[in-house]
Short mmCIF file of C-alpha atoms in Angstrom, two decimals:
data_model
loop_
_atom_site.label_atom_id
_atom_site.label_comp_id
_atom_site.label_asym_id
_atom_site.label_seq_id
_atom_site.Cartn_x
_atom_site.Cartn_y
_atom_site.Cartn_z
CA MET A 1 34.26 -6.81 18.69
CA SER A 2 31.27 -6.46 18.65
CA VAL A 3 29.51 -4.02 14.94
CA PRO A 4 27.87 -1.23 16.17
CA SER A 5 24.45 -2.48 15.84
CA HIS A 6 23.10 0.90 14.30
CA SER A 7 25.57 0.77 11.60
CA LEU A 8 24.66 -3.04 10.37
CA GLY A 9 22.60 -3.26 6.91
CA ILE A 10 19.84 -6.59 6.25
CA THR A 11 20.39 -9.55 9.35
CA ARG A 12 18.74 -12.65 9.10
CA TYR A 13 16.02 -12.45 11.26
CA GLN A 14 15.05 -8.91 10.52
CA LEU A 15 14.36 -9.70 6.62
CA PHE A 16 12.20 -12.68 8.26
CA CYS A 17 9.78 -10.82 10.49
CA VAL A 18 9.87 -8.15 7.99
CA LEU A 19 8.70 -10.83 5.01
CA ALA A 20 6.57 -12.77 7.89
CA ALA A 21 4.32 -8.99 7.97
CA SER A 22 4.63 -8.55 4.28
CA LEU A 23 2.49 -11.58 3.80
CA SER A 24 -0.65 -8.43 4.90
CA SER A 25 0.41 -6.41 2.02
CA LEU A 26 0.63 -9.36 -0.47
CA ASN A 27 -3.20 -10.48 1.20
CA TYR A 28 -3.90 -6.56 0.19
CA GLY A 29 -2.45 -7.03 -3.26
CA TRP A 30 -4.31 -9.68 -3.42
CA ASN A 31 -8.13 -8.37 -2.88
CA TYR A 32 -6.85 -5.47 -4.78
CA GLY A 33 -6.49 -7.34 -7.90
CA VAL A 34 -8.75 -10.93 -8.12
CA VAL A 35 -11.55 -8.91 -8.98
CA ASN A 36 -10.46 -7.66 -11.85
CA LEU A 37 -10.40 -10.88 -14.51
CA PRO A 38 -13.47 -13.26 -12.74
CA GLY A 39 -15.42 -9.92 -13.22
CA ASP A 40 -17.76 -10.04 -16.21
CA ILE A 41 -17.88 -13.91 -15.14
CA ILE A 42 -19.93 -12.73 -12.41
CA THR A 43 -22.07 -10.08 -13.47
CA LYS A 44 -22.99 -10.86 -16.94
CA CYS A 45 -22.79 -14.78 -16.92
CA ASP A 46 -20.43 -15.17 -19.80
CA ALA A 47 -19.45 -18.44 -19.24
CA GLY A 48 -22.76 -19.46 -19.74
CA PRO A 49 -26.35 -18.65 -18.14
CA GLN A 50 -26.60 -19.38 -14.63
CA TYR A 51 -26.99 -22.33 -12.83
CA PHE A 52 -27.23 -23.36 -9.36
CA THR A 53 -24.80 -25.76 -7.15
CA ASN A 54 -25.47 -27.19 -3.66
CA LYS A 55 -27.54 -23.58 -3.29
CA PHE A 56 -24.27 -21.64 -5.11
CA PRO A 57 -24.95 -20.09 -8.31
CA SER A 58 -22.36 -19.44 -10.35
CA CYS A 59 -22.78 -16.26 -11.66
CA MET A 60 -25.04 -13.09 -10.34
CA PRO A 61 -26.17 -10.61 -12.67
CA THR A 62 -25.60 -7.49 -12.11
CA SER A 63 -25.31 -3.75 -13.82
CA ASP A 64 -21.32 -1.94 -13.99
CA THR A 65 -22.45 0.41 -10.84
CA ILE A 66 -23.34 -2.56 -8.92
CA TRP A 67 -20.20 -4.53 -9.84
CA GLY A 68 -18.35 -1.18 -8.97
CA LEU A 69 -20.04 -0.87 -5.25
CA VAL A 70 -18.76 -5.39 -5.06
CA ILE A 71 -15.82 -3.75 -5.89
CA GLY A 72 -15.43 -0.67 -4.16
CA ALA A 73 -16.28 -1.96 -0.57
CA PHE A 74 -12.78 -3.58 0.02
CA PRO A 75 -11.27 0.28 -0.23
CA LEU A 76 -14.22 1.72 1.41
CA GLY A 77 -13.32 -0.91 4.49
CA ALA A 78 -9.84 -0.27 4.34
CA LEU A 79 -10.67 3.77 4.85
CA LEU A 80 -12.06 1.96 8.07
CA GLY A 81 -9.34 -0.31 9.29
CA ALA A 82 -6.68 2.62 8.81
CA ILE A 83 -8.79 5.33 11.04
CA SER A 84 -9.56 2.40 13.62
CA CYS A 85 -6.49 0.86 14.29
CA THR A 86 -4.63 4.14 15.46
CA HIS A 87 -5.78 3.26 19.18
CA PHE A 88 -5.05 -0.69 18.68
CA ALA A 89 -1.57 -0.25 17.41
CA ASN A 90 -0.87 2.04 19.80
CA ALA A 91 -2.60 0.35 22.90
CA TYR A 92 -1.71 -3.69 21.93
CA GLY A 93 1.30 -2.92 19.67
CA ARG A 94 2.46 -3.44 16.15
CA ARG A 95 2.63 -7.53 15.55
CA ALA A 96 -1.15 -7.79 18.17
CA VAL A 97 -2.72 -6.14 15.67
CA LEU A 98 -1.16 -7.77 12.29
CA ILE A 99 -2.52 -11.00 13.69
CA TYR A 100 -5.49 -10.09 14.52
CA SER A 101 -6.20 -8.26 10.98
CA ASN A 102 -5.42 -11.54 9.43
CA ILE A 103 -8.18 -13.45 12.14
CA ILE A 104 -10.69 -11.17 10.62
CA SER A 105 -9.79 -11.64 6.61
CA ILE A 106 -10.34 -15.48 7.39
CA VAL A 107 -13.62 -14.80 8.55
CA ALA A 108 -14.34 -12.66 5.33
CA ALA A 109 -12.51 -15.34 2.93
CA ALA A 110 -16.13 -18.46 4.95
CA ILE A 111 -18.05 -15.40 3.31
CA LEU A 112 -17.04 -14.77 0.32
CA GLY A 113 -15.80 -18.56 -1.02
CA THR A 114 -20.30 -19.26 -0.04
CA ALA A 115 -21.35 -15.76 -0.91
CA LEU A 116 -25.24 -16.71 -2.54
CA ASN A 117 -26.11 -12.83 -3.84
CA ILE A 118 -24.26 -9.89 -4.51
CA PRO A 119 -24.84 -8.12 -0.94
CA MET A 120 -22.74 -10.76 0.49
CA LEU A 121 -19.88 -10.28 -1.40
CA ILE A 122 -20.08 -6.40 -1.04
CA THR A 123 -19.59 -7.45 2.95
CA ALA A 124 -17.23 -9.19 2.92
CA ARG A 125 -15.04 -7.58 0.51
CA PHE A 126 -15.64 -4.57 3.00
CA LEU A 127 -14.56 -6.90 5.94
CA VAL A 128 -11.27 -8.37 4.38
CA GLY A 129 -10.73 -4.30 3.82
CA ILE A 130 -10.88 -2.89 7.11
CA ALA A 131 -8.63 -6.06 8.03
CA GLN A 132 -6.29 -5.27 5.20
CA GLY A 133 -6.36 -1.39 5.71
CA CYS A 134 -5.41 -2.12 9.47
CA ALA A 135 -2.80 -4.09 8.44
CA ASN A 136 -0.82 -2.02 6.20
CA GLY A 137 -0.66 1.20 8.26
CA THR A 138 0.76 -1.04 10.77
CA TYR A 139 2.85 -2.76 8.52
CA SER A 140 4.79 0.32 7.61
CA ASN A 141 5.51 0.71 10.91
CA TYR A 142 6.42 -1.66 12.18
CA VAL A 143 9.15 -2.22 9.30
CA ALA A 144 10.29 1.14 10.95
CA GLU A 145 10.58 0.49 14.12
CA ILE A 146 12.48 -2.76 13.40
CA THR A 147 15.00 -2.36 10.57
CA THR A 148 18.36 -0.25 10.62
CA PRO A 149 18.67 3.29 8.53
CA ARG A 150 20.89 0.93 6.58
CA ALA A 151 18.09 -1.85 6.22
CA ARG A 152 15.40 0.53 5.64
CA ASN A 153 16.94 1.50 2.43
CA THR A 154 15.44 -1.35 1.11
CA LEU A 155 13.43 -3.04 3.38
CA GLY A 156 10.99 -0.31 3.40
CA THR A 157 10.24 -0.91 0.12
CA VAL A 158 9.15 -4.20 0.51
CA ILE A 159 5.47 -3.74 1.07
CA GLN A 160 4.77 -2.30 -2.53
CA LEU A 161 6.28 -5.74 -3.85
CA SER A 162 4.00 -7.74 -1.90
CA ILE A 163 1.05 -5.90 -3.03
CA CYS A 164 2.68 -6.52 -6.83
CA MET A 165 3.29 -9.54 -5.39
CA GLY A 166 0.06 -10.47 -4.53
CA THR A 167 -2.25 -8.60 -7.42
CA MET A 168 0.42 -10.53 -10.00
CA LEU A 169 -0.60 -13.97 -8.19
CA SER A 170 -4.51 -13.20 -8.40
CA GLN A 171 -4.30 -12.17 -12.12
CA LEU A 172 -1.93 -15.56 -12.78
CA VAL A 173 -4.28 -17.61 -10.34
CA SER A 174 -6.87 -15.99 -11.87
CA LEU A 175 -6.41 -17.77 -15.83
CA GLY A 176 -7.04 -20.71 -14.66
CA LEU A 177 -9.88 -20.13 -12.06
CA VAL A 178 -12.67 -17.21 -13.19
CA LYS A 179 -15.23 -20.57 -14.56
CA PRO A 180 -17.87 -20.74 -12.22
CA PRO A 181 -17.93 -22.56 -9.47
CA LEU A 182 -13.54 -22.25 -9.09
CA TRP A 183 -13.99 -18.45 -8.80
CA ARG A 184 -15.29 -18.45 -5.46
CA VAL A 185 -12.06 -20.80 -4.56
CA LEU A 186 -10.06 -17.70 -5.98
CA PHE A 187 -12.00 -14.77 -3.54
CA ALA A 188 -11.68 -17.63 -0.68
CA THR A 189 -7.27 -17.63 -0.87
CA THR A 190 -7.60 -14.78 0.87
CA GLY A 191 -7.92 -16.56 3.99
CA MET A 192 -5.25 -19.61 3.36
CA ILE A 193 -2.46 -16.79 3.06
CA SER A 194 -4.39 -14.78 6.11
CA ILE A 195 -3.50 -18.83 7.68
CA VAL A 196 -0.20 -18.54 6.62
CA SER A 197 0.86 -15.24 7.72
CA ILE A 198 -0.41 -15.97 11.43
CA TRP A 199 1.87 -18.57 12.25
CA LEU A 200 4.84 -16.39 10.75
CA LEU A 201 3.96 -13.72 12.87
CA THR A 202 3.75 -15.88 15.65
CA LYS A 203 8.17 -16.36 15.12
CA CYS A 204 8.61 -12.77 14.87
CA VAL A 205 9.27 -10.31 17.86
CA GLU A 206 6.69 -7.14 18.65
CA SER A 207 8.77 -3.61 17.65
CA PRO A 208 10.86 -2.58 20.64
CA LYS A 209 10.30 1.18 20.08
CA TRP A 210 7.05 0.37 20.64
CA LEU A 211 7.89 -1.87 23.97
CA ILE A 212 10.09 0.99 25.17
CA SER A 213 6.62 3.37 24.47
CA LYS A 214 5.23 1.48 27.45
CA GLN A 215 8.26 1.32 30.09
CA ARG A 216 8.76 -2.63 29.07
CA ILE A 217 12.24 -1.58 28.84
CA TYR A 218 14.42 -5.93 29.51
CA GLU A 219 11.97 -6.89 26.64
CA ALA A 220 12.51 -4.41 24.53
CA GLN A 221 15.98 -4.72 24.71
CA ASN A 222 16.12 -8.67 23.85
CA ASN A 223 13.53 -8.47 21.03
CA LEU A 224 16.48 -5.32 19.30
CA GLN A 225 19.30 -8.03 20.37
CA ARG A 226 17.38 -10.57 18.27
CA LEU A 227 16.87 -8.16 15.70
CA ARG A 228 20.54 -6.90 15.33
CA LYS A 229 21.91 -10.63 15.35
CA SER A 230 25.33 -10.51 17.21
CA ALA A 231 26.50 -6.71 16.78
CA ASP A 232 27.14 -4.33 19.96
CA CYS A 233 23.76 -2.91 20.29
CA THR A 234 24.59 -1.02 23.45
CA VAL A 235 24.36 2.58 21.93
CA GLU A 236 21.47 1.82 19.64
CA PHE A 237 19.16 0.59 22.09
CA ALA A 238 20.41 4.22 24.31
CA THR A 239 19.51 6.63 21.91
CA LEU A 240 16.43 4.53 20.90
CA VAL A 241 15.53 5.14 25.02
CA GLU A 242 16.45 8.96 24.70
CA THR A 243 14.36 9.20 21.59
CA VAL A 244 11.65 7.68 22.53
CA HIS A 245 11.25 9.08 25.75
CA ALA A 246 12.20 13.10 24.12
CA GLU A 247 9.51 12.32 21.37
CA MET A 248 6.78 11.31 24.13
CA GLY A 249 6.93 13.97 26.51
CA PRO A 250 7.53 13.03 30.61
CA HIS A 251 3.71 11.98 30.11
CA SER A 252 4.08 9.36 27.42
CA TYR A 253 1.35 11.23 25.36
CA THR A 254 0.02 9.92 21.88
CA ALA A 255 -1.56 12.10 19.82
CA THR A 256 -5.11 10.77 18.10
CA VAL A 257 -6.51 11.33 15.25
CA PRO A 258 -8.54 14.84 16.49
CA ASP A 259 -5.33 16.34 17.67
CA LEU A 260 -3.42 16.20 14.74
CA LEU A 261 -6.02 17.70 12.35
CA ARG A 262 -6.93 20.41 15.06
CA GLY A 263 -3.16 21.09 15.44
CA ARG A 264 -3.16 19.96 19.08
CA THR A 265 0.26 18.31 19.43
CA PRO A 266 4.16 19.32 20.77
CA ASN A 267 5.24 19.35 17.67
CA ASN A 268 4.10 21.53 14.35
CA LEU A 269 3.31 18.91 12.52
CA ARG A 270 1.39 20.44 9.50
CA HIS A 271 4.21 19.85 6.92
CA GLN A 272 3.84 16.04 7.65
CA LEU A 273 0.64 16.11 7.06
CA LEU A 274 0.14 17.69 4.34
CA LEU A 275 3.19 16.04 2.42
CA ALA A 276 1.08 12.10 3.64
CA VAL A 277 -2.09 12.98 2.86
CA LEU A 278 -0.52 14.27 -0.74
CA GLY A 279 1.46 11.49 -1.33
CA MET A 280 -1.01 8.86 -1.10
CA SER A 281 -3.96 11.02 -2.42
CA PHE A 282 -1.48 11.15 -5.27
CA GLN A 283 -0.68 7.80 -5.55
CA GLN A 284 -4.48 6.66 -5.94
CA LEU A 285 -5.47 9.60 -8.02
CA SER A 286 -2.73 9.08 -10.55
CA GLY A 287 -4.92 6.44 -12.51
CA ILE A 288 -2.83 3.72 -11.20
CA GLY A 289 -6.68 2.48 -10.09
CA GLY A 290 -7.82 2.56 -13.35
CA VAL A 291 -5.20 -0.08 -14.60
CA SER A 292 -5.51 -2.34 -11.55
CA PHE A 293 -9.47 -2.75 -11.62
CA TYR A 294 -9.80 -2.47 -14.73
CA SER A 295 -6.92 -3.18 -16.79
CA THR A 296 -8.52 -6.09 -18.98
CA ARG A 297 -11.73 -3.76 -20.01
CA LEU A 298 -8.99 -1.49 -20.42
CA PHE A 299 -6.77 -3.65 -22.52
CA THR A 300 -10.22 -4.45 -24.55
CA SER A 301 -11.23 -1.40 -25.35
CA ILE A 302 -7.36 -0.86 -26.94
CA ALA A 303 -7.95 -3.57 -28.41
CA SER A 304 -10.81 -3.37 -29.36
CA ALA A 305 -10.60 -7.83 -28.73
CA PRO A 306 -14.08 -9.44 -28.60
CA SER A 307 -15.32 -10.95 -25.36
CA ALA A 308 -16.75 -13.87 -27.32
CA GLU A 309 -15.08 -17.55 -25.70
CA TYR A 310 -13.91 -15.13 -22.76
CA THR A 311 -13.50 -18.44 -20.70
CA SER A 312 -12.81 -20.58 -23.09
CA LYS A 313 -8.96 -19.86 -22.35
CA PRO A 314 -7.22 -16.99 -21.99
CA GLN A 315 -8.10 -13.55 -24.60
CA LEU A 316 -5.30 -11.43 -24.93
CA ALA A 317 -6.58 -8.55 -23.24
CA GLN A 318 -6.54 -11.13 -19.60
CA ILE A 319 -3.51 -12.57 -21.13
CA LEU A 320 -2.15 -9.09 -20.64
CA THR A 321 -3.22 -7.90 -17.40
CA ALA A 322 -2.01 -11.15 -15.78
CA VAL A 323 1.57 -9.93 -17.71
CA VAL A 324 1.35 -6.32 -16.63
CA SER A 325 1.11 -7.55 -12.92
CA THR A 326 4.07 -9.89 -13.58
CA VAL A 327 6.51 -6.56 -14.80
CA GLY A 328 5.41 -4.71 -12.37
CA THR A 329 6.28 -7.37 -10.11
CA VAL A 330 9.86 -7.22 -11.52
CA ALA A 331 9.83 -3.01 -11.26
CA ALA A 332 9.61 -3.97 -7.69
CA LEU A 333 12.32 -5.46 -6.98
CA VAL A 334 14.50 -3.41 -9.25
CA GLY A 335 12.91 -0.05 -7.37
CA ALA A 336 13.87 -1.56 -3.96
CA ILE A 337 17.42 -1.71 -5.52
CA MET A 338 16.61 1.95 -6.57
CA ALA A 339 15.84 2.53 -3.31
CA GLY A 340 19.41 2.41 -1.51
CA TYR A 341 21.00 4.60 -4.37
CA PHE A 342 17.91 6.89 -5.09
CA GLY A 343 16.73 9.79 -2.81
CA ARG A 344 13.09 9.64 -1.69
CA ARG A 345 12.59 12.46 -3.33
CA SER A 346 14.44 12.21 -6.21
CA LEU A 347 12.37 8.82 -7.44
CA LEU A 348 9.24 10.62 -5.93
CA LEU A 349 9.64 13.36 -8.77
CA PHE A 350 10.46 10.36 -11.49
CA SER A 351 7.83 8.59 -10.94
CA HIS A 352 4.63 10.82 -11.27
CA GLY A 353 6.78 12.68 -14.00
CA ALA A 354 7.26 9.70 -15.79
CA MET A 355 3.35 8.85 -14.65
CA ALA A 356 2.16 12.14 -16.65
CA VAL A 357 3.90 11.44 -19.69
CA SER A 358 2.88 7.65 -19.85
CA SER A 359 -0.71 8.55 -18.62
CA LEU A 360 0.22 11.03 -22.19
CA LEU A 361 0.43 9.02 -24.79
CA ILE A 362 -2.20 6.12 -23.62
CA ALA A 363 -4.63 8.92 -24.32
CA VAL A 364 -2.75 9.41 -27.83
CA GLY A 365 -2.30 5.84 -28.59
CA SER A 366 -5.80 4.85 -27.82
CA VAL A 367 -7.35 8.38 -29.53
CA LYS A 368 -5.58 7.51 -33.02
CA GLY A 369 -5.39 3.85 -32.53
CA TYR A 370 -2.42 3.36 -31.57
CA ASN A 371 -2.84 -0.02 -30.02
CA LEU A 372 0.94 -0.68 -29.51
CA LEU A 373 2.01 2.71 -28.11
CA ALA A 374 -1.24 2.90 -26.11
CA ILE A 375 -0.53 -0.62 -24.41
CA THR A 376 3.18 -0.11 -23.75
CA MET A 377 2.34 2.64 -22.32
CA VAL A 378 0.27 0.94 -19.42
CA PHE A 379 3.47 -1.20 -18.80
CA ILE A 380 5.72 1.59 -18.69
CA PHE A 381 2.92 4.07 -16.40
CA TYR A 382 2.46 0.50 -14.00
CA CYS A 383 6.57 0.58 -14.09
CA VAL A 384 7.32 3.36 -12.59
CA TYR A 385 4.33 3.97 -10.54
CA ILE A 386 6.17 1.13 -8.76
CA VAL A 387 9.23 2.20 -8.18
CA GLY A 388 8.23 6.01 -6.74
CA ALA A 389 4.78 6.65 -5.86
CA GLY A 390 3.36 2.79 -4.88
CA SER A 391 5.63 2.51 -2.06
CA LEU A 392 7.36 6.10 -1.03
CA PRO A 393 4.18 7.15 0.39
CA TRP A 394 4.27 4.80 2.89
CA ILE A 395 8.01 5.28 3.75
CA PHE A 396 8.33 8.53 4.32
CA PRO A 397 6.04 10.64 6.90
CA GLY A 398 7.53 7.23 9.08
CA GLU A 399 10.65 9.18 8.64
CA MET A 400 9.78 13.16 9.74
CA THR A 401 7.74 12.31 12.12
CA PRO A 402 7.50 11.33 16.53
CA ILE A 403 6.99 8.34 17.33
CA TYR A 404 3.75 9.70 19.42
CA ALA A 405 2.38 10.41 16.07
CA VAL A 406 2.99 7.99 13.27
CA SER A 407 -0.06 5.68 13.49
CA ALA A 408 -2.17 8.77 13.65
CA ILE A 409 -0.71 10.41 10.05
CA VAL A 410 -0.66 6.85 9.05
CA ALA A 411 -4.20 6.39 9.90
CA VAL A 412 -5.08 9.79 8.52
CA SER A 413 -3.21 9.67 5.00
CA GLY A 414 -4.29 5.89 4.34
CA SER A 415 -8.13 6.73 5.04
CA ILE A 416 -7.67 9.18 2.12
CA ALA A 417 -6.04 6.63 -0.24
CA TYR A 418 -8.73 4.17 0.18
CA ALA A 419 -11.16 6.98 0.06
CA CYS A 420 -9.33 7.55 -3.53
CA VAL A 421 -9.22 4.05 -4.25
CA PHE A 422 -13.00 3.55 -3.85
CA VAL A 423 -13.48 6.99 -5.85
CA VAL A 424 -11.78 6.20 -8.92
CA GLY A 425 -13.08 2.15 -8.62
CA ILE A 426 -16.73 3.87 -8.96
CA VAL A 427 -15.65 6.37 -11.39
CA PHE A 428 -13.17 4.93 -13.71
CA PRO A 429 -15.65 2.44 -15.92
CA LEU A 430 -18.29 5.44 -16.10
CA LEU A 431 -15.39 7.76 -17.64
CA MET A 432 -14.21 5.74 -19.90
CA ASN A 433 -17.84 4.88 -21.35
CA ALA A 434 -18.35 8.58 -21.05
CA TRP A 435 -14.53 9.55 -22.22
CA ASN A 436 -12.85 6.98 -23.68
CA GLY A 437 -9.20 7.04 -24.36
CA TYR A 438 -9.38 10.72 -23.29
CA THR A 439 -9.78 10.12 -19.58
CA PHE A 440 -6.02 9.03 -19.40
CA LEU A 441 -5.29 13.13 -19.94
CA LEU A 442 -6.83 13.66 -16.69
CA PHE A 443 -4.33 11.16 -15.06
CA ALA A 444 -1.80 12.88 -16.87
CA ALA A 445 -3.05 16.39 -15.95
CA ILE A 446 -2.87 15.04 -12.14
CA ASN A 447 0.43 14.20 -11.89
CA PHE A 448 1.91 16.71 -13.67
CA ILE A 449 0.39 19.03 -10.52
CA ALA A 450 2.29 16.27 -8.36
CA THR A 451 5.15 16.73 -9.05
CA VAL A 452 5.24 20.01 -8.83
CA LEU A 453 4.11 19.55 -5.68
CA PHE A 454 6.32 17.42 -4.21
CA PHE A 455 9.22 19.46 -5.97
CA PHE A 456 8.20 22.28 -3.67
CA LEU A 457 7.39 20.58 -0.45
CA LEU A 458 8.95 16.92 -0.50
CA PRO A 459 12.82 16.93 1.32
CA GLU A 460 14.85 14.34 1.31
CA THR A 461 14.36 11.67 4.44
CA LYS A 462 16.74 9.52 2.73
CA ASP A 463 19.30 8.08 5.90
CA LYS A 464 18.38 10.84 7.66
CA GLN A 465 17.95 10.67 11.68
CA VAL A 466 14.44 11.40 12.45
CA SER A 467 14.88 13.67 15.22
CA GLU A 468 17.05 15.81 12.67
CA MET A 469 13.99 16.07 10.40
CA ILE A 470 11.44 16.66 13.17
CA ARG A 471 13.52 19.60 14.33
CA ILE A 472 14.26 21.22 10.64
CA HIS A 473 11.03 20.78 9.25
CA SER A 474 8.04 20.69 12.25
CA VAL A 475 7.77 24.54 11.49
CA GLY A 476 3.92 24.81 9.49
CA ILE A 477 3.59 24.45 5.86
CA HIS A 478 7.02 25.51 3.36
CA ASN A 479 8.88 25.82 0.61
CA VAL A 480 11.79 23.28 1.29
CA MET A 481 13.76 24.72 -1.72
CA LYS A 482 14.34 28.21 0.52
CA ARG A 483 17.60 28.00 1.10
CA LYS A 484 17.75 27.39 4.71
CA TYR A 485 15.88 23.97 4.14
CA ARG A 486 18.28 23.21 1.21
CA GLN A 487 21.30 24.16 3.73
CA GLU A 488 19.67 21.95 6.30
CA ASN A 489 19.35 19.19 4.15
#
């Protein structure tokens, strides 16, 4: 007798599709971290005076502010990608958007590898940002729509694991490829990742839930069966069809971003929108952007390490940067396991609370000269970010939002996140120059505020039916600690 499909955990093909799609997030992590180590090589010509190889300069002398624009062009492009992909993901499908976003990454990689000046680097970083911003938002929807509730607890965290792996690989590979002209290979590797991603995605199925929304019922049923192996999909498929039709209404309504922002949706989604925006905003304003983009400079300032012989062999700050990203990947694996045992709410509160304490101790260690304390707290900060704030804002909005509004909410919250990344990328070095170690007192305050707000606003969404979460919480902004919401959850 076949097992009911909705009770399944992770199946082999389900895992394959999630991992294939996750290469887009790995690519995001690669581009997020790849500019860290070679920054001074490119902008300050630390490897030696500028020279040209077949018209390609070995370095491009520029100010920290302009280099901040190179860094910031990526999240700025991601912001545009997150907004623009809503229409395409709804019109052409989740898998199709993932494939086409990788094509844009390949074009950007060609420009990155052959850049002759800073404007070309900015343009290429902006293009790859568009691709990754579009892919990241679409990926979270795709995973939510092809996995069972049990599998989603673990596979939903793969997005953060993939980003961490991409960042880790970029830091480790950078140790050997920062010298000119090898940094060009380092930057262009994003195209190689995209080629592999496209090849794997062609072997994956489209989201059954999206297919149902387009009345492609037979194809949706076949795809669901492939994802569920030999299990009996009768009940799950019937429920899925009923849910999609109920969520979209008789006229197959799909919310646009303006609809969402103006409150012109069949359900009152102000609470869901607020949570999605707060989740993404606090994710990036927590201080993680400073650690990711400028960890080499941060470690150098903490340990007062000289930059002499920057490229002759890896310096302590460079090694610590690579180690942080490696430890972060391990933390992402631990976080994936923890997600199966602990609720979204508990993990997010723990994550922001622990980051607040870590930020405070980083500031104390930096100001008082307790280098070991400051460096240790940077590691702890990065790890507790990953197990909660890094992945959960991508997950819980889809667990309490009807299908007609998921893409729009992800577009808005993702755009806010990338705008915050851009701001942090520009402002963090200025804060470090002005405030030094006191900078992390600001992040301690931000994380404390996040902890308080999520305590009163975030309900538990783990193992809950989406339809029930929509019914309970589509009532406008409210305090989930009130008795009636606690009882129903």
